[in-house]
Amino acid sequence: MTTRAAQPRHARPAGRASAALAGVAAVLLGIGLGTLTAALFVPASSPLPVVGGAMIDLAPPWAKDTMIALFGTGDKLALIIGILVAMLALGALAGVWEWRRAWSGAAVALALGAAAAIVAITREDAGMWAWLPSVLAGVAAAMAMRMLVRWIPVDAAATVRADGTATTRRRFLTLAGVTAAVGILTAVGGSMVRAGSQAVSTIRAALKLPAAASTAVTIPDGADLEIPGLSPLVTPNADFYRIDTALVVPNLDPAEWELRVHGLVEQEVRLTWNDLLALPLREAPVTLSCVSNQVGGGLVGNAVWLGYPIRELLARARPLAEADMVLSRSSDGFTASTPLGALTDDRDALLAIGMNGEPLPLAHGFPVRMVVPGLYGYVSATKWVVELEVTRFDRDRAYWTDRGWSEKGPIKLQSRVDVPRSQSTWAAGPVTVAGVAWMPHTGVSGVQVQIDDDPWQDAELGWDASTDTWVQWRWTWDATPGPHRVTCRAIDADGNMQVFERRPVAPDGATGWHTVTVDIT
Ligand SMILES: Nc1nc2c(c(=O)[nH]1)N[C@H]1C(S)=C(S)[C@@H](COP(=O)(O)O)O[C@H]1N2
Ligand SMILES: [Mo]
């Protein structure tokens, strides 16, 4: 064992660096053990995602915007990496404190673990053992920090001498290295265990969906314009944008899934997975868009959904006359407030179980989600839905409306140029300009294209599946050499022109025309 220093420890920078290293290694160990424990026993309660989830819920409204604008659908990974870096930095600091005063740094690790545990047990989907991974992480980090700091050689100058003290230093570095390595390996192992043995993905893979009893429209062969670079008419599941607040995708076993319809209703209704499968299901292609989609952005997609009309379900519950809103809630506590009228009129608002011929992918709401034509996702498209509360707008608020977003969220008329890509170069002559345009529930009647400040030209529309889906459009441009701007705008089925004025996504969706710049040689 090492002896105590005679001179003040902070006078020796090599010792301080070692202490910081000890702190980082200890925190890595804690996070690794916490992650592995969570993966094995309490999947929803992994320390880093739990802290990240709380940050998402507590973040000011502009923060979500910034994250999505900076990282797109990679916003979650960016957040996790940010938290990891912050934790390691705190670990380094705590290591130095621990080195100056025994247990002061360890106390920081314990406090962090305890804080994460408190967050974990207060999450909506927290189970009985939700606190365990974080407490374990805190205790492991604290113990490791205490132990490693005690192994820091007392006299840093001794490291240059090839004697016993040098061995002590090497032993410290080995111990710190092993601690960090165990942390990294358990963290990676934990992530792999989670990805590999997910019972729910196995259940999903074995599921056979029932056939639709009715179909809104069948997309005929050859309906897709199939232009290279143009978004396909139906977005493949793997390419469908994903936006939600869930850092760990909820794992819901259909056998345990139940939907409760209650609130301002004459009759409370409960629906199990088997109940749902036995009902006459409807299939409809519906375009879904995120309110955070920028002009020209990719947070929009079109899928063929299979589900039970929510209107029928509400008809069974019989909403009271005073009701004007349905607050849907997911298993992880997200809520959306949908105008009751949008769920009871004749549009294909679905309690969906299928997406493009497959059970919903886990990230898109397995086993059951909502899809409502014409409304942005944040006010309608609740994934992992477990509850519909019939209520009133003046009585209840939803997740994003609580954070400054508009109470009602009708999707705005938008169009996008997919090809040519911005900043691409083409040869002079005929160039195919193509894209998509959408105004779900109203429909698109026309798209126009403009080169630079030339007169607007009518584009040709692709197959118009229904008013609820986007349309592809194309136009052939006789391109002349030089730099050019290509702009598009859509006209909806009521004859309204897409709004020219540029407005940001908050609080109720962006407006403006999409322009790409191209070079013709
Ligand atoms: N449970 C849950 N459902 C949710 C969300 C969420 O954060 N949690 N986000 C909503 C938002 S903002 C959008 S745009 C859509 C996106 O659905 P997708 O990920 O399947 O494209 O889901 C909606 N449903
Ligand atoms: Mo969204």
Coordinates of C-alpha atoms and ligand atoms in Angstrom, one line a residue:
M1 CA 0.0 0.0 0.0
T2 CA 1.2 3.5 -0.7
T3 CA 2.1 6.0 2.0
R4 CA 0.6 9.4 2.5
A5 CA 2.2 12.4 0.9
A6 CA 4.2 14.8 3.0
Q7 CA 3.7 17.8 0.7
P8 CA 0.3 19.2 -0.5
R9 CA -0.9 16.8 -3.2
H10 CA -2.3 19.5 -5.5
A11 CA 1.3 20.7 -6.1
R12 CA 1.9 17.7 -8.3
P13 CA 0.3 17.8 -11.8
A14 CA 1.1 14.2 -12.6
G15 CA -0.9 13.2 -9.6
R16 CA -3.8 15.3 -10.6
A17 CA -3.9 13.9 -14.1
S18 CA -3.9 10.4 -12.6
A19 CA -6.8 11.4 -10.4
A20 CA -8.7 12.6 -13.3
L21 CA -8.0 9.4 -15.1
A22 CA -9.2 7.4 -12.1
G23 CA -12.4 9.4 -12.1
V24 CA -13.0 8.8 -15.9
A25 CA -12.3 5.1 -15.5
A26 CA -14.6 4.8 -12.5
V27 CA -17.5 6.5 -14.3
L28 CA -17.0 4.3 -17.4
L29 CA -17.2 1.2 -15.1
G30 CA -20.4 2.5 -13.5
I31 CA -22.1 3.3 -16.8
G32 CA -21.0 0.0 -18.2
L33 CA -22.3 -2.1 -15.3
G34 CA -25.5 0.0 -15.2
T35 CA -26.1 -0.5 -18.9
L36 CA -25.5 -4.2 -18.8
T37 CA -27.8 -4.6 -15.7
A38 CA -30.5 -2.7 -17.4
A39 CA -30.2 -4.7 -20.6
L40 CA -30.5 -7.9 -18.7
F41 CA -33.2 -7.1 -16.2
V42 CA -34.8 -3.6 -16.7
P43 CA -34.5 -2.6 -20.4
A44 CA -36.3 0.7 -20.1
S45 CA -34.1 1.9 -17.2
S46 CA -30.6 2.2 -18.6
P47 CA -28.8 5.1 -16.9
L48 CA -27.8 7.2 -19.9
P49 CA -31.1 7.0 -21.8
V50 CA -33.0 7.6 -18.5
V51 CA -31.1 10.9 -17.9
G52 CA -31.4 11.7 -21.6
G53 CA -35.2 11.1 -21.5
A54 CA -35.5 13.4 -18.6
M55 CA -33.5 16.1 -20.4
I56 CA -35.8 15.7 -23.4
D57 CA -38.9 16.1 -21.2
L58 CA -37.5 19.1 -19.3
A59 CA -35.8 20.8 -22.3
P60 CA -37.2 24.2 -23.3
P61 CA -39.2 24.1 -26.6
W62 CA -36.5 25.5 -28.8
A63 CA -34.1 22.8 -27.8
K64 CA -36.0 20.1 -29.7
D65 CA -36.0 22.3 -32.7
T66 CA -32.3 22.9 -32.5
M67 CA -31.5 19.2 -32.0
I68 CA -33.6 18.1 -35.0
A69 CA -32.2 21.0 -37.1
L70 CA -28.6 20.0 -36.2
F71 CA -28.8 16.2 -36.1
G72 CA -32.1 15.3 -37.9
T73 CA -33.2 11.9 -36.9
G74 CA -29.8 11.3 -35.3
D75 CA -30.8 13.7 -32.5
K76 CA -31.0 10.8 -30.0
L77 CA -27.5 9.5 -30.6
A78 CA -26.1 13.1 -30.4
L79 CA -27.9 13.6 -27.0
I80 CA -26.6 10.3 -25.6
I81 CA -23.0 11.1 -26.7
G82 CA -23.4 14.6 -25.2
I83 CA -24.5 13.1 -21.9
L84 CA -21.7 10.5 -21.9
V85 CA -19.1 13.3 -22.5
A86 CA -20.6 15.4 -19.7
M87 CA -20.5 12.4 -17.3
L88 CA -16.9 11.6 -18.1
A89 CA -15.9 15.3 -17.6
L90 CA -17.7 15.2 -14.2
G91 CA -15.9 12.0 -13.5
A92 CA -12.6 13.6 -14.1
L93 CA -13.4 16.4 -11.8
A94 CA -14.7 14.0 -9.1
G95 CA -11.5 12.0 -9.4
V96 CA -9.5 15.1 -8.6
W97 CA -11.7 15.9 -5.6
E98 CA -11.5 12.3 -4.4
W99 CA -7.7 12.6 -4.6
R100 CA -7.7 15.8 -2.5
R101 CA -10.2 14.5 0.0
A102 CA -11.2 10.9 0.4
W103 CA -14.9 10.2 -0.4
S104 CA -15.6 13.7 -1.8
G105 CA -15.4 12.5 -5.4
A106 CA -17.0 9.2 -4.6
A107 CA -19.9 11.1 -3.1
V108 CA -20.4 12.9 -6.4
A109 CA -20.6 9.5 -8.2
L110 CA -23.1 8.3 -5.6
A111 CA -25.2 11.4 -5.9
L112 CA -25.2 11.1 -9.7
G113 CA -26.4 7.5 -9.5
A114 CA -29.1 8.5 -7.0
A115 CA -30.3 11.3 -9.1
A116 CA -30.5 9.0 -12.2
A117 CA -32.3 6.5 -10.1
I118 CA -34.9 9.1 -9.0
V119 CA -35.4 10.1 -12.6
A120 CA -35.7 6.4 -13.5
I121 CA -38.5 5.7 -11.0
T122 CA -40.5 8.7 -12.0
R123 CA -40.6 7.8 -15.7
E124 CA -44.1 6.9 -16.9
D125 CA -43.2 3.3 -17.8
A126 CA -41.0 2.7 -14.8
G127 CA -41.1 -0.8 -13.3
M128 CA -40.4 -1.9 -9.7
W129 CA -36.7 -2.2 -10.4
A130 CA -36.2 0.9 -12.4
W131 CA -33.8 2.4 -9.8
L132 CA -31.5 -0.6 -9.8
P133 CA -29.2 0.1 -12.8
S134 CA -28.5 3.7 -11.8
V135 CA -27.9 2.9 -8.1
L136 CA -25.6 0.1 -9.1
A137 CA -23.8 2.5 -11.5
G138 CA -23.3 5.1 -8.8
V139 CA -22.1 2.6 -6.2
A140 CA -19.7 0.9 -8.7
A141 CA -18.3 4.3 -9.8
A142 CA -17.9 5.5 -6.2
M143 CA -16.1 2.3 -5.1
A144 CA -13.8 2.2 -8.2
M145 CA -12.9 5.9 -7.7
R146 CA -12.0 5.4 -4.1
M147 CA -9.9 2.4 -4.9
L148 CA -8.1 3.8 -7.9
V149 CA -7.3 7.0 -6.2
R150 CA -5.6 5.1 -3.4
W151 CA -3.4 3.5 -5.9
I152 CA -2.1 6.8 -7.3
P153 CA 1.7 6.9 -6.4
V154 CA 2.4 9.4 -3.7
D155 CA 5.5 10.8 -5.3
A156 CA 5.0 11.6 -8.9
A157 CA 8.7 12.3 -9.4
A158 CA 9.4 8.7 -8.5
T159 CA 7.9 7.6 -11.8
V160 CA 11.2 8.5 -13.6
R161 CA 13.1 6.2 -11.4
A162 CA 13.2 2.5 -12.3
D163 CA 12.5 1.4 -8.8
G164 CA 9.6 0.2 -6.7
T165 CA 7.6 3.5 -7.1
A166 CA 7.7 3.2 -10.8
T167 CA 6.1 -0.2 -10.4
T168 CA 3.4 1.4 -8.3
R169 CA 2.7 3.9 -11.1
R170 CA 2.5 1.1 -13.7
R171 CA 0.2 -0.8 -11.4
F172 CA -2.1 2.3 -11.1
L173 CA -2.2 2.7 -14.9
T174 CA -3.0 -1.0 -15.3
L175 CA -5.8 -0.9 -12.8
A176 CA -7.3 2.3 -14.3
G177 CA -7.0 0.8 -17.7
V178 CA -8.7 -2.5 -16.7
T179 CA -11.5 -0.6 -14.9
A180 CA -12.1 1.5 -18.0
A181 CA -12.0 -1.5 -20.3
V182 CA -14.5 -3.4 -18.2
G183 CA -16.7 -0.4 -18.3
I184 CA -16.6 -0.1 -22.1
L185 CA -17.0 -3.9 -22.6
T186 CA -20.0 -4.1 -20.3
A187 CA -21.6 -1.1 -22.0
V188 CA -21.0 -2.5 -25.5
G189 CA -22.1 -5.9 -24.2
G190 CA -25.3 -4.4 -22.7
S191 CA -26.2 -2.7 -25.9
M192 CA -25.7 -5.9 -27.9
V193 CA -27.7 -8.0 -25.4
R194 CA -30.5 -5.5 -25.8
A195 CA -30.3 -5.5 -29.6
G196 CA -30.0 -9.3 -29.9
S197 CA -32.4 -10.9 -27.5
Q198 CA -35.4 -8.6 -27.7
A199 CA -38.3 -10.9 -26.9
V200 CA -40.7 -8.4 -28.5
S201 CA -38.9 -8.3 -31.8
T202 CA -39.1 -12.1 -31.9
I203 CA -42.8 -11.9 -31.2
R204 CA -43.2 -9.3 -33.9
A205 CA -41.3 -11.4 -36.4
A206 CA -43.6 -14.3 -35.9
L207 CA -46.8 -12.3 -36.2
K208 CA -49.2 -12.7 -39.2
L209 CA -51.5 -9.8 -39.7
P210 CA -55.1 -10.4 -40.7
A211 CA -56.1 -9.3 -44.2
A212 CA -57.9 -6.0 -44.5
A213 CA -61.7 -6.2 -44.6
S214 CA -61.8 -3.0 -46.6
T215 CA -59.3 -1.0 -48.6
A216 CA -59.5 2.8 -49.1
V217 CA -57.6 2.6 -52.4
T218 CA -55.4 -0.1 -54.0
I219 CA -52.3 1.4 -55.6
P220 CA -52.1 0.0 -59.1
D221 CA -48.9 -1.4 -60.6
G222 CA -47.0 1.3 -62.5
A223 CA -48.5 4.1 -60.3
D224 CA -45.0 5.1 -59.1
L225 CA -43.2 7.5 -61.5
E226 CA -40.0 5.6 -60.6
I227 CA -37.6 8.5 -61.4
P228 CA -34.1 8.0 -60.0
G229 CA -33.8 10.2 -56.9
L230 CA -37.5 10.8 -56.6
S231 CA -39.1 9.7 -53.3
P232 CA -41.1 6.5 -54.0
L233 CA -44.9 6.8 -53.8
V234 CA -44.8 4.5 -50.8
T235 CA -41.9 5.0 -48.4
P236 CA -40.3 1.7 -47.3
N237 CA -40.4 1.2 -43.6
A238 CA -36.6 1.3 -43.3
D239 CA -36.6 4.8 -44.9
F240 CA -39.6 6.2 -43.0
Y241 CA -38.5 9.1 -40.8
R242 CA -38.7 8.5 -37.1
I243 CA -39.4 11.2 -34.5
D244 CA -40.3 10.6 -30.9
T245 CA -39.1 11.3 -27.3
A246 CA -38.2 7.7 -26.6
L247 CA -34.5 7.1 -26.1
V248 CA -35.2 3.5 -25.5
V249 CA -37.9 2.2 -27.8
P250 CA -40.8 0.9 -25.6
N251 CA -41.1 -2.9 -25.7
L252 CA -44.7 -3.8 -25.6
D253 CA -45.8 -7.4 -25.7
P254 CA -49.1 -7.6 -27.8
A255 CA -50.4 -10.2 -25.4
E256 CA -50.2 -7.7 -22.6
W257 CA -51.3 -4.7 -24.6
E258 CA -54.6 -3.1 -23.8
L259 CA -56.3 0.1 -24.9
R260 CA -58.5 1.9 -22.6
V261 CA -61.0 4.4 -23.9
H262 CA -62.4 6.5 -21.1
G263 CA -63.2 10.1 -19.9
L264 CA -66.2 12.0 -21.2
V265 CA -67.9 8.9 -22.6
E266 CA -71.1 7.0 -21.8
Q267 CA -69.4 3.7 -22.0
E268 CA -65.8 2.9 -21.1
V269 CA -64.2 0.6 -23.7
R270 CA -61.3 -1.8 -23.3
L271 CA -59.6 -3.4 -26.2
T272 CA -57.0 -6.2 -26.2
W273 CA -54.7 -7.3 -29.0
N274 CA -56.9 -10.3 -29.8
D275 CA -60.1 -8.1 -29.7
L276 CA -58.4 -5.8 -32.2
L277 CA -57.3 -8.5 -34.6
A278 CA -60.9 -9.9 -34.7
L279 CA -62.3 -6.6 -35.8
P280 CA -62.8 -5.7 -39.5
L281 CA -59.6 -3.8 -40.3
R282 CA -59.2 -1.2 -43.0
E283 CA -56.2 -0.4 -45.1
A284 CA -55.4 3.1 -46.3
P285 CA -52.4 4.9 -47.7
V286 CA -51.8 8.0 -45.5
T287 CA -49.0 10.6 -45.6
L288 CA -47.6 11.5 -42.2
S289 CA -45.6 14.6 -41.5
C290 CA -43.7 16.1 -38.6
V291 CA -44.4 19.7 -37.6
S292 CA -40.6 20.0 -37.4
N293 CA -40.2 19.4 -41.1
Q294 CA -38.4 22.3 -42.7
V295 CA -39.3 23.4 -46.2
G296 CA -37.6 20.8 -48.4
G297 CA -37.0 18.5 -45.4
G298 CA -37.4 14.7 -45.1
L299 CA -39.6 14.4 -42.0
V300 CA -42.5 13.3 -44.1
G301 CA -43.4 9.9 -45.5
N302 CA -46.2 7.9 -47.1
A303 CA -47.2 4.4 -45.9
V304 CA -50.0 2.0 -46.3
W305 CA -51.5 1.5 -42.9
L306 CA -53.7 -1.3 -41.6
G307 CA -55.9 -0.6 -38.7
Y308 CA -59.3 -0.2 -37.1
P309 CA -61.1 3.0 -37.7
I310 CA -60.9 5.1 -34.5
R311 CA -64.4 6.4 -35.4
E312 CA -65.9 3.0 -34.8
L313 CA -64.2 2.6 -31.5
L314 CA -65.4 6.0 -30.3
A315 CA -68.9 5.2 -31.5
R316 CA -68.9 2.3 -29.1
A317 CA -67.7 4.6 -26.2
R318 CA -70.2 7.3 -27.2
P319 CA -68.5 10.6 -26.3
L320 CA -70.5 13.2 -24.3
A321 CA -71.7 16.3 -26.1
E322 CA -69.3 18.5 -24.2
A323 CA -66.2 16.6 -25.4
D324 CA -64.1 18.2 -28.1
M325 CA -60.7 16.4 -27.8
V326 CA -59.1 13.0 -27.5
L327 CA -55.9 12.8 -25.4
S328 CA -54.1 9.7 -26.5
R329 CA -51.3 8.4 -24.3
S330 CA -48.4 6.1 -25.0
S331 CA -46.9 3.5 -22.7
D332 CA -44.0 5.9 -22.1
G333 CA -46.1 8.8 -21.2
F334 CA -46.2 10.8 -24.4
T335 CA -49.5 12.4 -25.1
A336 CA -51.2 14.0 -28.1
S337 CA -54.4 16.1 -28.2
T338 CA -56.5 15.4 -31.3
P339 CA -59.7 17.3 -32.1
L340 CA -62.6 14.8 -31.6
G341 CA -64.0 15.8 -35.0
A342 CA -61.0 14.5 -36.8
L343 CA -61.5 11.1 -35.2
T344 CA -65.2 10.9 -35.8
D345 CA -65.6 12.3 -39.3
D346 CA -65.3 10.0 -42.4
R347 CA -61.5 10.3 -42.8
D348 CA -59.4 7.1 -42.3
A349 CA -58.2 7.9 -38.8
L350 CA -56.8 4.5 -37.8
L351 CA -55.7 2.6 -34.7
A352 CA -53.0 1.0 -36.8
I353 CA -51.2 -2.3 -36.4
G354 CA -49.7 -2.7 -39.9
M355 CA -47.3 -0.5 -42.0
N356 CA -46.7 -1.4 -45.6
G357 CA -47.8 -5.0 -45.1
E358 CA -45.8 -5.7 -41.9
P359 CA -46.6 -5.3 -38.3
L360 CA -45.5 -1.9 -37.2
P361 CA -41.7 -1.7 -36.7
L362 CA -40.9 -1.3 -33.0
A363 CA -39.7 2.3 -33.5
H364 CA -42.9 3.2 -35.3
G365 CA -45.2 2.2 -32.5
F366 CA -45.4 -1.6 -32.2
P367 CA -47.9 -3.1 -31.5
V368 CA -50.4 -0.2 -32.0
R369 CA -50.3 3.4 -33.0
M370 CA -52.6 6.1 -34.3
V371 CA -52.6 7.6 -37.8
V372 CA -54.8 10.6 -38.6
P373 CA -54.9 12.0 -42.1
G374 CA -54.3 15.7 -42.3
L375 CA -52.8 16.3 -38.8
Y376 CA -49.1 16.6 -37.9
G377 CA -47.7 13.7 -35.9
Y378 CA -47.4 15.6 -32.6
V379 CA -51.2 16.1 -32.3
S380 CA -52.3 12.7 -33.7
A381 CA -49.9 9.9 -34.4
T382 CA -49.3 8.5 -30.9
K383 CA -47.1 5.4 -31.1
W384 CA -47.3 2.6 -28.5
V385 CA -50.7 3.9 -27.7
V386 CA -52.4 2.5 -24.6
E387 CA -55.1 5.1 -23.7
L388 CA -57.6 7.4 -25.3
E389 CA -59.1 9.9 -22.9
V390 CA -62.0 11.7 -24.3
T391 CA -61.8 15.2 -22.8
R392 CA -61.8 19.0 -23.7
F393 CA -59.1 21.3 -25.0
D394 CA -59.9 23.8 -22.2
R395 CA -59.3 21.0 -19.6
D396 CA -56.2 19.0 -20.8
R397 CA -53.0 19.7 -22.6
A398 CA -50.6 17.3 -24.5
Y399 CA -46.9 16.8 -24.5
W400 CA -45.9 19.3 -27.1
T401 CA -48.7 21.8 -26.6
D402 CA -47.4 22.1 -23.1
R403 CA -44.1 23.1 -24.7
G404 CA -45.3 26.0 -26.8
W405 CA -46.5 24.2 -29.9
S406 CA -49.9 25.0 -31.4
E407 CA -52.9 23.2 -29.9
K408 CA -54.2 22.3 -33.3
G409 CA -51.9 21.0 -35.9
P410 CA -53.3 20.6 -39.4
I411 CA -50.6 19.7 -41.9
K412 CA -49.8 22.6 -44.2
L413 CA -49.7 22.4 -48.0
Q414 CA -46.1 21.6 -49.0
S415 CA -44.1 20.5 -52.0
R416 CA -40.4 19.5 -52.5
V417 CA -38.0 19.2 -55.3
D418 CA -36.3 15.8 -55.0
V419 CA -34.4 15.8 -58.3
P420 CA -32.2 17.4 -59.4
R421 CA -30.5 17.5 -56.0
S422 CA -29.4 20.8 -54.7
Q423 CA -25.8 21.7 -55.8
S424 CA -25.7 19.0 -58.5
T425 CA -24.4 19.4 -62.0
W426 CA -26.1 18.3 -65.2
A427 CA -25.5 18.5 -68.9
A428 CA -27.5 21.1 -70.9
G429 CA -30.6 19.8 -72.6
P430 CA -33.6 18.0 -71.1
V431 CA -33.4 17.5 -67.3
T432 CA -36.1 15.8 -65.4
V433 CA -37.3 17.9 -62.4
A434 CA -39.4 15.8 -60.0
G435 CA -40.6 15.8 -56.4
V436 CA -43.6 15.2 -54.1
A437 CA -46.4 17.5 -52.9
W438 CA -48.8 16.9 -50.0
M439 CA -51.8 18.3 -48.3
P440 CA -53.3 15.2 -46.5
H441 CA -57.1 15.1 -46.2
T442 CA -57.5 17.9 -48.7
G443 CA -55.4 16.7 -51.6
V444 CA -53.2 18.4 -54.2
S445 CA -54.6 19.6 -57.5
G446 CA -51.4 21.0 -59.1
V447 CA -47.7 21.6 -58.9
Q448 CA -45.8 24.4 -60.7
V449 CA -42.1 24.8 -61.4
Q450 CA -40.1 27.9 -61.9
I451 CA -36.5 28.2 -63.3
D452 CA -34.9 31.4 -61.9
D453 CA -37.4 34.2 -62.5
D454 CA -39.0 32.6 -65.6
P455 CA -42.7 32.1 -65.9
W456 CA -44.2 29.2 -63.8
Q457 CA -44.8 25.9 -65.6
D458 CA -47.3 23.3 -64.8
A459 CA -45.8 20.0 -63.7
E460 CA -47.4 16.6 -64.6
L461 CA -48.9 14.9 -61.5
G462 CA -48.3 11.2 -60.8
W463 CA -51.0 8.9 -59.7
D464 CA -53.3 10.5 -57.1
A465 CA -53.9 7.7 -54.6
S466 CA -56.3 9.7 -52.4
T467 CA -56.5 13.1 -50.9
D468 CA -54.7 11.6 -47.9
T469 CA -51.5 10.8 -49.7
W470 CA -48.8 12.8 -51.3
V471 CA -48.5 13.0 -55.1
Q472 CA -45.3 12.7 -57.1
W473 CA -44.8 15.3 -59.9
R474 CA -42.5 15.7 -62.8
W475 CA -41.5 18.3 -65.4
T476 CA -39.0 18.3 -68.1
W477 CA -36.7 21.2 -68.2
D478 CA -34.8 22.3 -71.3
A479 CA -31.7 23.3 -69.3
T480 CA -29.3 25.9 -70.6
P481 CA -25.7 26.3 -69.3
G482 CA -25.1 28.3 -66.1
P483 CA -26.2 28.3 -62.5
H484 CA -29.9 28.1 -62.0
R485 CA -32.5 28.0 -59.3
V486 CA -35.4 25.5 -59.5
T487 CA -38.4 26.3 -57.3
C488 CA -41.7 24.4 -56.9
R489 CA -45.1 25.3 -55.4
A490 CA -48.3 23.3 -55.0
I491 CA -52.0 24.1 -55.3
D492 CA -54.4 22.2 -53.1
A493 CA -57.7 20.6 -54.1
D494 CA -59.5 23.7 -52.8
G495 CA -57.5 25.9 -55.2
N496 CA -55.3 27.4 -52.5
M497 CA -51.7 28.3 -53.4
Q498 CA -48.8 27.0 -51.2
V499 CA -47.8 29.9 -48.9
F500 CA -44.8 31.8 -50.2
E501 CA -43.9 33.6 -47.0
R502 CA -41.1 31.7 -45.1
R503 CA -42.1 30.8 -41.6
P504 CA -40.2 28.6 -39.1
V505 CA -41.5 25.2 -38.0
A506 CA -42.6 26.6 -34.6
P507 CA -45.3 26.8 -33.5
D508 CA -47.5 25.1 -36.1
G509 CA -45.4 24.1 -39.2
A510 CA -43.1 25.8 -41.7
T511 CA -44.2 27.6 -44.8
G512 CA -42.3 28.7 -47.9
W513 CA -41.4 27.4 -51.3
H514 CA -38.6 24.9 -51.8
T515 CA -35.7 26.0 -54.1
V516 CA -32.7 24.0 -55.2
T517 CA -29.7 25.4 -57.0
V518 CA -28.1 23.5 -59.9
D519 CA -25.2 23.9 -62.3
I520 CA -25.8 23.2 -66.0
T521 CA -22.7 22.7 -68.1
Ligands
LIG1 N1 -45.3 7.7 -28.1 C1 -45.0 8.7 -29.0 N2 -45.7 8.8 -30.1 C2 -45.3 9.8 -31.0 C3 -44.3 10.7 -30.7 C4 -43.6 10.5 -29.5 O1 -42.7 11.3 -29.1 N3 -44.0 9.5 -28.6 N4 -44.0 11.7 -31.6 C5 -45.0 12.1 -32.6 C6 -44.4 12.9 -33.6 S1 -43.9 14.4 -33.2 C7 -44.4 12.4 -34.9 S2 -44.0 13.5 -36.2 C8 -44.8 11.1 -35.3 C9 -43.7 10.4 -36.1 O2 -44.0 9.1 -36.4 P1 -42.9 8.1 -37.0 O3 -41.7 8.1 -36.1 O4 -43.5 6.8 -37.1 O5 -42.6 8.7 -38.3 O6 -45.0 10.3 -34.1 C10 -45.8 10.9 -33.1 N5 -46.1 9.9 -32.1
MO2 MO -43.4 15.5 -35.1

